[in-house]
Amino acid sequence: MAYDHTEIEKKWRDEWRKRGTYRVENDTTLPKYYVLDMFPYPSGAGLHVGHPLGYIASDIVARYKRHSGFNVLHPMGYDSFGLPAEQYAIQTGQHPAKTTEENAARYREQLDRIGFSFDWSREVRTSNADYYKWTQWIFLQLFDSWYDPKADMARPIAELITRFEATGCQGQDAEVLTGDIEEAIGPFTAAEWKSFSERTQQMVLQHFRLAYLSDAWVNWCPALGTVLANDEVKDGVSERGGHPVERKRMPQWSMRITAYAQRLLDGLDELDWTTSMKEAQRNWIGRSTGASVRFALSPSPSPEERGMRSEVAPARAGYFTADPAIAGRLMAHANSMRKNPTDAEDKLWQLIRGKGTGEKIRRQHIIDRFIVDFVSLPKRLVIEVDGDIHDLQKEEDAARSIRLKELGFDVIRFTNDEVYRDTHQVRDKIKEVLSKRTNVAEEEKLAERTDVEAATPLPRRGAGGEGTSPSPSEKGPGVKGIEVFTTRPDTLFGVSFLTLAPEHELVQTLTTATQRAEVEAYVKTSTNRSERERQAEVDKVSGVFTGSYAKHPFTGEDVPIWVGDYVLAGYGTGAVMAVPGGDQRDWRFAKHFGLPIIAVTEGADIEKAADERKDAVICSEGFLKGMQVPDAIRRATEELEKLGAGEGRINYRLRDAAFGRQRYWGEPIPIYYKDDIPYPLPESELPLVLPEVDKFLPTETGEPPLARAKNWTYSPLHRRGAGGEGSGSPSPSEKGLGDEGAYPLETTTMPGWAGSSWYFLRYMDPHNEGRFASPEAINYWQQIDLYMGGSEHATGHLLYFRFWTKFLFDRGWIPFDEPAKKLVNQGMIQGVSAFTPVVHTHKAFLHNSDRNGAKAPRFLVSKGRIPQFQENAASDELTSIYKENNPGFPEIQIEEFQATSFLNQHVPIALVDDKDRLNVSLFNDWRSQHAPDEQYRLFLELDGTFVCTREVEKMSKSKFNVVNPDDIIEKYGADTLRLYEMFLGPLEQSKPWDTNGIEGTSRFLKKFWNLFFEGDVLSVSEEAPTDAEQKVLHATLKKVTEDIGKMSFNTSVAQFMIAANELGTLKCHKRDILEPLTIALAPFAPHIAEELWSLLGHADSITTAKWPQWHARFLEESNFSYPISFNGKTRLQLEFPVALSKEDVEAAVLANPEVQLRLEGKAPKKVIVVHKRIVNIVV
RNA sequence: GCCCGGGUGGUGAAAUGGUAGACACGAGGGACUUAAAAUCCCUUGGUCCGUAAGGGCCGUGCGGGUUCAAGUCCCGCCUCGGGCACCA
């Protein structure tokens, strides 16, 4: 009977479905094994042959483990929220849910055809509300948690509040602060905490929550209309689509992954992941040890020089780090100023509040880094009432106005006197100005945004606001100066200047009047430059002097402070101590601006370059002179600590992860705003279902698409959902929120990585309605034993995945803190692309010729004729064609006709045969469909064929090199496809797909099938196997068993081939051989194995069969054929009994006449005999 | 620039320091066949000597080294792929 893959595979697909063969129970009596493939995004393009590679490998392991007595969890589902479906929705108006559904159905169909043992009853999709309910729930847990560095774990935020109420946040306790704000928040007492308004308290808490709202620099991608996480940006463009990305500051939900930096690093040590994967994560986390060094400011320049109040600068200078604390204080201050307005302010407020001017006016509002007295956000008008103090700071006010102007605000000022004299007149004046101003289209957005800003203590906000004169606690000992981070404190004596990032918050403060214009211009241009531009110009040195000086902590000398964009705002403190003698970047900066370069290490040639060696001796003057670098680092750190000018410090490159997306197709963030402060939706309100919208675009005012939804609000007293029915009584906490009505809901949605950060847990218990997964299920299944997926997820998914797992562990929801014990990356299967060389017409025609409107077809040149073209031999031919096509251009001067340069144009690989010959008629058909308007000419070989070129590259639709598994399956069957993908080479390696090779595995299956048949009749004998047959069987079982353990599937397939070939030669049709072999083959080729199994008379599925053990006794040989080598070169083979001792082998070898002949009578210097291996004779 | 991987026939590749190229594709030759497909058999790293049987030499990116023995270990380079990148 011939092997009919189509019929067999269909039969067993149906049968498996019917029988529920792959259904997995949470059966706790069996040992468990959890095999997981990385979550696929169901793209519209469907699967190509590269996608299933990892799935096949993991399926083999899953099936093998099942044969070996494990209860195996091997689920599949879809990461079904994401940008492509949404982009498609924007273009076509199709709801992303619909496209996603269709794509998933197509994926399912394709996956089913390959014969995977997935338990589809456990399928999860991130876009299903019963799934994302729990994604939202986890978000709420993150929002409700802070990271306690003392316990080194996440804790409920309630504990923090209790602590604040009891002891405030002081001294040692201030260390509790994590991440960006670690050092920034000023201490406060319990009493102060209690006196804070609800608003202020919530803002302080934002600094601690693991999911928090802040104003942050983000990667904004205008083309995608959303922010991107760092790992989604590659080389300054978006990973998806390659759109430019710019830096932008905006309110943003973030995840405090930085709190976990050290644990994410440490955890790697115990994981069985590839080194490259671990290295990528280590790199991304980027831990570096060094010291923080504080440079006090040199005596401040006079107020005139500085252009601002002298007391502000040093005080502010105490708050040098990325500085939410100041903002926190600023807000608190703004609040208190609202409560304690000046008389004039209050007088005016009473008139203009409410609808007094026809516009909503806010008072004491933070804009950028200033608190303004009054503002109309929609009309972008700032109203200032100046007290006497302003007379002293005209210049600062001017600077402030400039900054506000940049942001689109105009400022009108009134003096106290004016207000006192006639408040109404002032009001009318304001009304008049307001009425002339156009309402900024983004009214709503702006109002919200700035409110959020105001509600959020912002990093790097600080200096400059009037009335923010520092409290006593901000002055005094707290004043530290400029803090820098360095990994080389040993080079401190080589510091010749400091450099601040242009975004550094002290730049404004430190800039002297004379330098102001230059600095501001510089800061402006460098912040406006896109990331890409900045990256492209890394070799360009730029910077500007602020005019100020800092004090060297050891020498006390004045060190000039510069601004330079080679310093990154986001790393360390955004400031560096420049050691041009020891750091190449500093060196280039110093060279460029003629700053002094001090040699720090012995033997350095500082004229040529900085010396960055770490195995050197310090030579700069000072107490470190003569010390080895590592010793000097230690000593310098100690000295800094003694002086209170710094301390040892560890820095991470890892940034907090941007979490919100200004997009529709994602999980809604379960947050509502009351008084602009984010509050968590009560758990009972989950899931917060993604609302329907009329369009999937941002609103006219630039708000995310969710803002289009009707009633996108939350009313504590009226339950959301299901038409307001069953309005259960609100919980006490809900009551506490008051009943003012509907609060706006958050309009950004979660990023793609949210749902995929915990999906492995849901598979354990996918239908649980009361918990993300039951503790029983989690305790049983535990961690993933084998996680299979692409290495491109090294710094994105896999880091967040580990982060959420650690978090859930901290809060006691799961009993382990790493998701996947073993990780294997399958390589990429590349495509083979075919190209037709095309004459580069610009080179050919446009040379020195007037060519307006001239047309020419594309000249496609067969590979073999290229040399002829390059020698210009075809130019007459081309010229005539060119003239033919341009009858209106009789006088075209084709001065020099050269077709020396060729471009490669993709053609579908399917149109090219295995000798690279193009099927011209199919090609013509394809062209007429694909580019009907474009003319072309083919230049054939002399034999009339057209030969293409080939290249291996990524498999993708646009390169016309995609091979669809469906086609392969139709022709050869799924089992052949599975075997071939495994046979192609080592799993981890990337390799090109070449369909030609598939014949080999296809033949193998036929041969294997034929072992069971004689002619057309099933013929399996019950005869006892011979030793030779047993040897084939057991050698195969041994090899395959060992290879599966090593995930070396290509060699196991080769071994199956050897077995089939040898058993074929032996004409073996014996059950005792074939049956175990069939079980061993089952994980690789499940359909044919299942069919043969049933033909062997089994009613049960082969998947329940026990894995056959191999026995060494069948592999024992009585003789071994020793290779006899002379000086390591094998010359002959001699067979001896295995039992023969080394000495006997040696004697026998030397006695051999051929060996004697080769020795030419000389005695060998040495004879090495390795038992059952080799004999080497040294002569 | 830094950090990871790789580099073996025409191709995909195999090889606990112990016979380099298993297995497969492709190619060449042959059998069966009216023919083709399918199937089966033989040859297939390069090169030289030989009519032949057979034999010699060279070969795992390059150059050194360790060893009785190196694709495998060590040192230095070249090169391809991936990750990170003014990260102080």
PDB file of N, CA, C and O (backbone and C1' of nucleotides) in Angstrom, chain B residues 27-43:
ATOM      1  P     A B  27      20.434  17.310 -10.164  1.00  0.00           P
ATOM      2  O5'   A B  27      21.986  17.056 -10.450  1.00  0.00           O
ATOM      3  C5'   A B  27      22.809  18.122 -10.903  1.00  0.00           C
ATOM      4  C4'   A B  27      24.240  17.675 -10.985  1.00  0.00           C
ATOM      5  C3'   A B  27      24.472  16.410 -11.810  1.00  0.00           C
ATOM      6  O3'   A B  27      24.512  16.682 -13.199  1.00  0.00           O
ATOM      7  C1'   A B  27      25.631  16.221  -9.777  1.00  0.00           C
ATOM      8  P     G B  28      23.886  15.600 -14.210  1.00  0.00           P
ATOM      9  O5'   G B  28      25.009  14.483 -14.216  1.00  0.00           O
ATOM     10  C5'   G B  28      26.306  14.804 -14.697  1.00  0.00           C
ATOM     11  C4'   G B  28      27.247  13.661 -14.469  1.00  0.00           C
ATOM     12  C3'   G B  28      26.745  12.297 -14.962  1.00  0.00           C
ATOM     13  O3'   G B  28      26.896  12.135 -16.351  1.00  0.00           O
ATOM     14  C1'   G B  28      27.633  12.065 -12.791  1.00  0.00           C
ATOM     15  P     G B  29      25.801  11.262 -17.107  1.00  0.00           P
ATOM     16  O5'   G B  29      26.166   9.796 -16.622  1.00  0.00           O
ATOM     17  C5'   G B  29      27.382   9.195 -17.034  1.00  0.00           C
ATOM     18  C4'   G B  29      27.611   7.895 -16.319  1.00  0.00           C
ATOM     19  C3'   G B  29      26.541   6.819 -16.528  1.00  0.00           C
ATOM     20  O3'   G B  29      26.637   6.182 -17.783  1.00  0.00           O
ATOM     21  C1'   G B  29      27.099   6.922 -14.242  1.00  0.00           C
ATOM     22  P     G B  30      25.283   5.729 -18.493  1.00  0.00           P
ATOM     23  O5'   G B  30      24.789   4.527 -17.571  1.00  0.00           O
ATOM     24  C5'   G B  30      25.478   3.279 -17.638  1.00  0.00           C
ATOM     25  C4'   G B  30      25.061   2.391 -16.504  1.00  0.00           C
ATOM     26  C3'   G B  30      23.667   1.781 -16.586  1.00  0.00           C
ATOM     27  O3'   G B  30      23.588   0.727 -17.524  1.00  0.00           O
ATOM     28  C1'   G B  30      24.080   2.504 -14.381  1.00  0.00           C
ATOM     29  P     A B  31      22.182   0.398 -18.202  1.00  0.00           P
ATOM     30  O5'   A B  31      21.366  -0.273 -17.003  1.00  0.00           O
ATOM     31  C5'   A B  31      21.776  -1.536 -16.483  1.00  0.00           C
ATOM     32  C4'   A B  31      20.826  -1.968 -15.401  1.00  0.00           C
ATOM     33  C3'   A B  31      19.363  -2.059 -15.814  1.00  0.00           C
ATOM     34  O3'   A B  31      19.086  -3.282 -16.474  1.00  0.00           O
ATOM     35  C1'   A B  31      19.537  -0.924 -13.752  1.00  0.00           C
ATOM     36  P     C B  32      18.092  -3.264 -17.692  1.00  0.00           P
ATOM     37  O5'   C B  32      16.683  -3.040 -16.989  1.00  0.00           O
ATOM     38  C5'   C B  32      16.156  -4.021 -16.092  1.00  0.00           C
ATOM     39  C4'   C B  32      14.923  -3.473 -15.422  1.00  0.00           C
ATOM     40  C3'   C B  32      13.864  -2.926 -16.361  1.00  0.00           C
ATOM     41  O3'   C B  32      13.043  -3.965 -16.875  1.00  0.00           O
ATOM     42  C1'   C B  32      14.225  -1.388 -14.612  1.00  0.00           C
ATOM     43  P     U B  33      12.796  -4.071 -18.416  1.00  0.00           P
ATOM     44  O5'   U B  33      11.936  -2.777 -18.740  1.00  0.00           O
ATOM     45  C5'   U B  33      10.634  -2.618 -18.174  1.00  0.00           C
ATOM     46  C4'   U B  33      10.107  -1.245 -18.499  1.00  0.00           C
ATOM     47  C3'   U B  33      10.168  -0.857 -19.974  1.00  0.00           C
ATOM     48  O3'   U B  33       9.084  -1.402 -20.698  1.00  0.00           O
ATOM     49  C1'   U B  33      10.925   0.938 -18.632  1.00  0.00           C
ATOM     50  P     U B  34       9.362  -2.074 -22.096  1.00  0.00           P
ATOM     51  O5'   U B  34       9.810  -0.859 -23.001  1.00  0.00           O
ATOM     52  C5'   U B  34      10.498  -1.069 -24.232  1.00  0.00           C
ATOM     53  C4'   U B  34      10.371   0.152 -25.099  1.00  0.00           C
ATOM     54  C3'   U B  34      10.643   1.472 -24.389  1.00  0.00           C
ATOM     55  O3'   U B  34      12.023   1.781 -24.386  1.00  0.00           O
ATOM     56  C1'   U B  34       8.610   1.624 -25.592  1.00  0.00           C
ATOM     57  P     A B  35      12.659   2.308 -23.073  1.00  0.00           P
ATOM     58  O5'   A B  35      11.984   3.747 -22.942  1.00  0.00           O
ATOM     59  C5'   A B  35      12.345   4.800 -23.846  1.00  0.00           C
ATOM     60  C4'   A B  35      11.466   5.999 -23.611  1.00  0.00           C
ATOM     61  C3'   A B  35      11.507   6.567 -22.185  1.00  0.00           C
ATOM     62  O3'   A B  35      12.587   7.469 -22.026  1.00  0.00           O
ATOM     63  C1'   A B  35       9.254   6.317 -22.881  1.00  0.00           C
ATOM     64  P     A B  36      13.294   7.582 -20.611  1.00  0.00           P
ATOM     65  O5'   A B  36      12.241   8.405 -19.750  1.00  0.00           O
ATOM     66  C5'   A B  36      12.034   9.798 -20.011  1.00  0.00           C
ATOM     67  C4'   A B  36      10.780  10.275 -19.325  1.00  0.00           C
ATOM     68  C3'   A B  36      10.776  10.160 -17.797  1.00  0.00           C
ATOM     69  O3'   A B  36      11.455  11.225 -17.186  1.00  0.00           O
ATOM     70  C1'   A B  36       8.738   9.326 -18.662  1.00  0.00           C
ATOM     71  P     A B  37      12.225  11.001 -15.814  1.00  0.00           P
ATOM     72  O5'   A B  37      11.041  10.808 -14.768  1.00  0.00           O
ATOM     73  C5'   A B  37      10.216  11.917 -14.397  1.00  0.00           C
ATOM     74  C4'   A B  37       9.030  11.428 -13.609  1.00  0.00           C
ATOM     75  C3'   A B  37       9.376  10.707 -12.306  1.00  0.00           C
ATOM     76  O3'   A B  37       9.610  11.601 -11.239  1.00  0.00           O
ATOM     77  C1'   A B  37       7.800   9.433 -13.522  1.00  0.00           C
ATOM     78  P     A B  38      10.767  11.279 -10.202  1.00  0.00           P
ATOM     79  O5'   A B  38      10.247   9.945  -9.498  1.00  0.00           O
ATOM     80  C5'   A B  38       9.106   9.980  -8.646  1.00  0.00           C
ATOM     81  C4'   A B  38       8.691   8.580  -8.295  1.00  0.00           C
ATOM     82  C3'   A B  38       9.772   7.724  -7.650  1.00  0.00           C
ATOM     83  O3'   A B  38       9.894   7.957  -6.266  1.00  0.00           O
ATOM     84  C1'   A B  38       8.757   6.515  -9.404  1.00  0.00           C
ATOM     85  P     U B  39      11.334   7.921  -5.594  1.00  0.00           P
ATOM     86  O5'   U B  39      11.749   6.380  -5.696  1.00  0.00           O
ATOM     87  C5'   U B  39      10.989   5.395  -5.009  1.00  0.00           C
ATOM     88  C4'   U B  39      11.427   4.025  -5.456  1.00  0.00           C
ATOM     89  C3'   U B  39      12.905   3.725  -5.285  1.00  0.00           C
ATOM     90  O3'   U B  39      13.222   3.359  -3.958  1.00  0.00           O
ATOM     91  C1'   U B  39      12.222   3.039  -7.444  1.00  0.00           C
ATOM     92  P     C B  40      14.594   3.825  -3.331  1.00  0.00           P
ATOM     93  O5'   C B  40      15.594   2.761  -3.968  1.00  0.00           O
ATOM     94  C5'   C B  40      15.427   1.377  -3.692  1.00  0.00           C
ATOM     95  C4'   C B  40      16.266   0.563  -4.629  1.00  0.00           C
ATOM     96  C3'   C B  40      17.745   0.914  -4.657  1.00  0.00           C
ATOM     97  O3'   C B  40      18.453   0.353  -3.569  1.00  0.00           O
ATOM     98  C1'   C B  40      16.961   0.695  -6.871  1.00  0.00           C
ATOM     99  P     C B  41      19.690   1.121  -2.940  1.00  0.00           P
ATOM    100  O5'   C B  41      20.830   0.757  -3.994  1.00  0.00           O
ATOM    101  C5'   C B  41      21.253  -0.593  -4.162  1.00  0.00           C
ATOM    102  C4'   C B  41      22.233  -0.680  -5.283  1.00  0.00           C
ATOM    103  C3'   C B  41      23.422   0.267  -5.190  1.00  0.00           C
ATOM    104  O3'   C B  41      24.425  -0.198  -4.312  1.00  0.00           O
ATOM    105  C1'   C B  41      22.548   0.334  -7.382  1.00  0.00           C
ATOM    106  P     C B  42      25.292   0.834  -3.491  1.00  0.00           P
ATOM    107  O5'   C B  42      26.311   1.355  -4.603  1.00  0.00           O
ATOM    108  C5'   C B  42      27.273   0.468  -5.166  1.00  0.00           C
ATOM    109  C4'   C B  42      27.987   1.146  -6.307  1.00  0.00           C
ATOM    110  C3'   C B  42      28.676   2.454  -5.959  1.00  0.00           C
ATOM    111  O3'   C B  42      29.923   2.255  -5.327  1.00  0.00           O
ATOM    112  C1'   C B  42      27.472   2.726  -7.972  1.00  0.00           C
ATOM    113  P     U B  43      30.443   3.276  -4.261  1.00  0.00           P
ATOM    114  O5'   U B  43      30.867   4.495  -5.192  1.00  0.00           O
ATOM    115  C5'   U B  43      31.928   4.360  -6.128  1.00  0.00           C
ATOM    116  C4'   U B  43      32.093   5.632  -6.919  1.00  0.00           C
ATOM    117  C3'   U B  43      32.208   6.903  -6.078  1.00  0.00           C
ATOM    118  O3'   U B  43      33.516   7.069  -5.575  1.00  0.00           O
ATOM    119  C1'   U B  43      30.688   7.267  -7.847  1.00  0.00           C
TER     120        U B  43
END
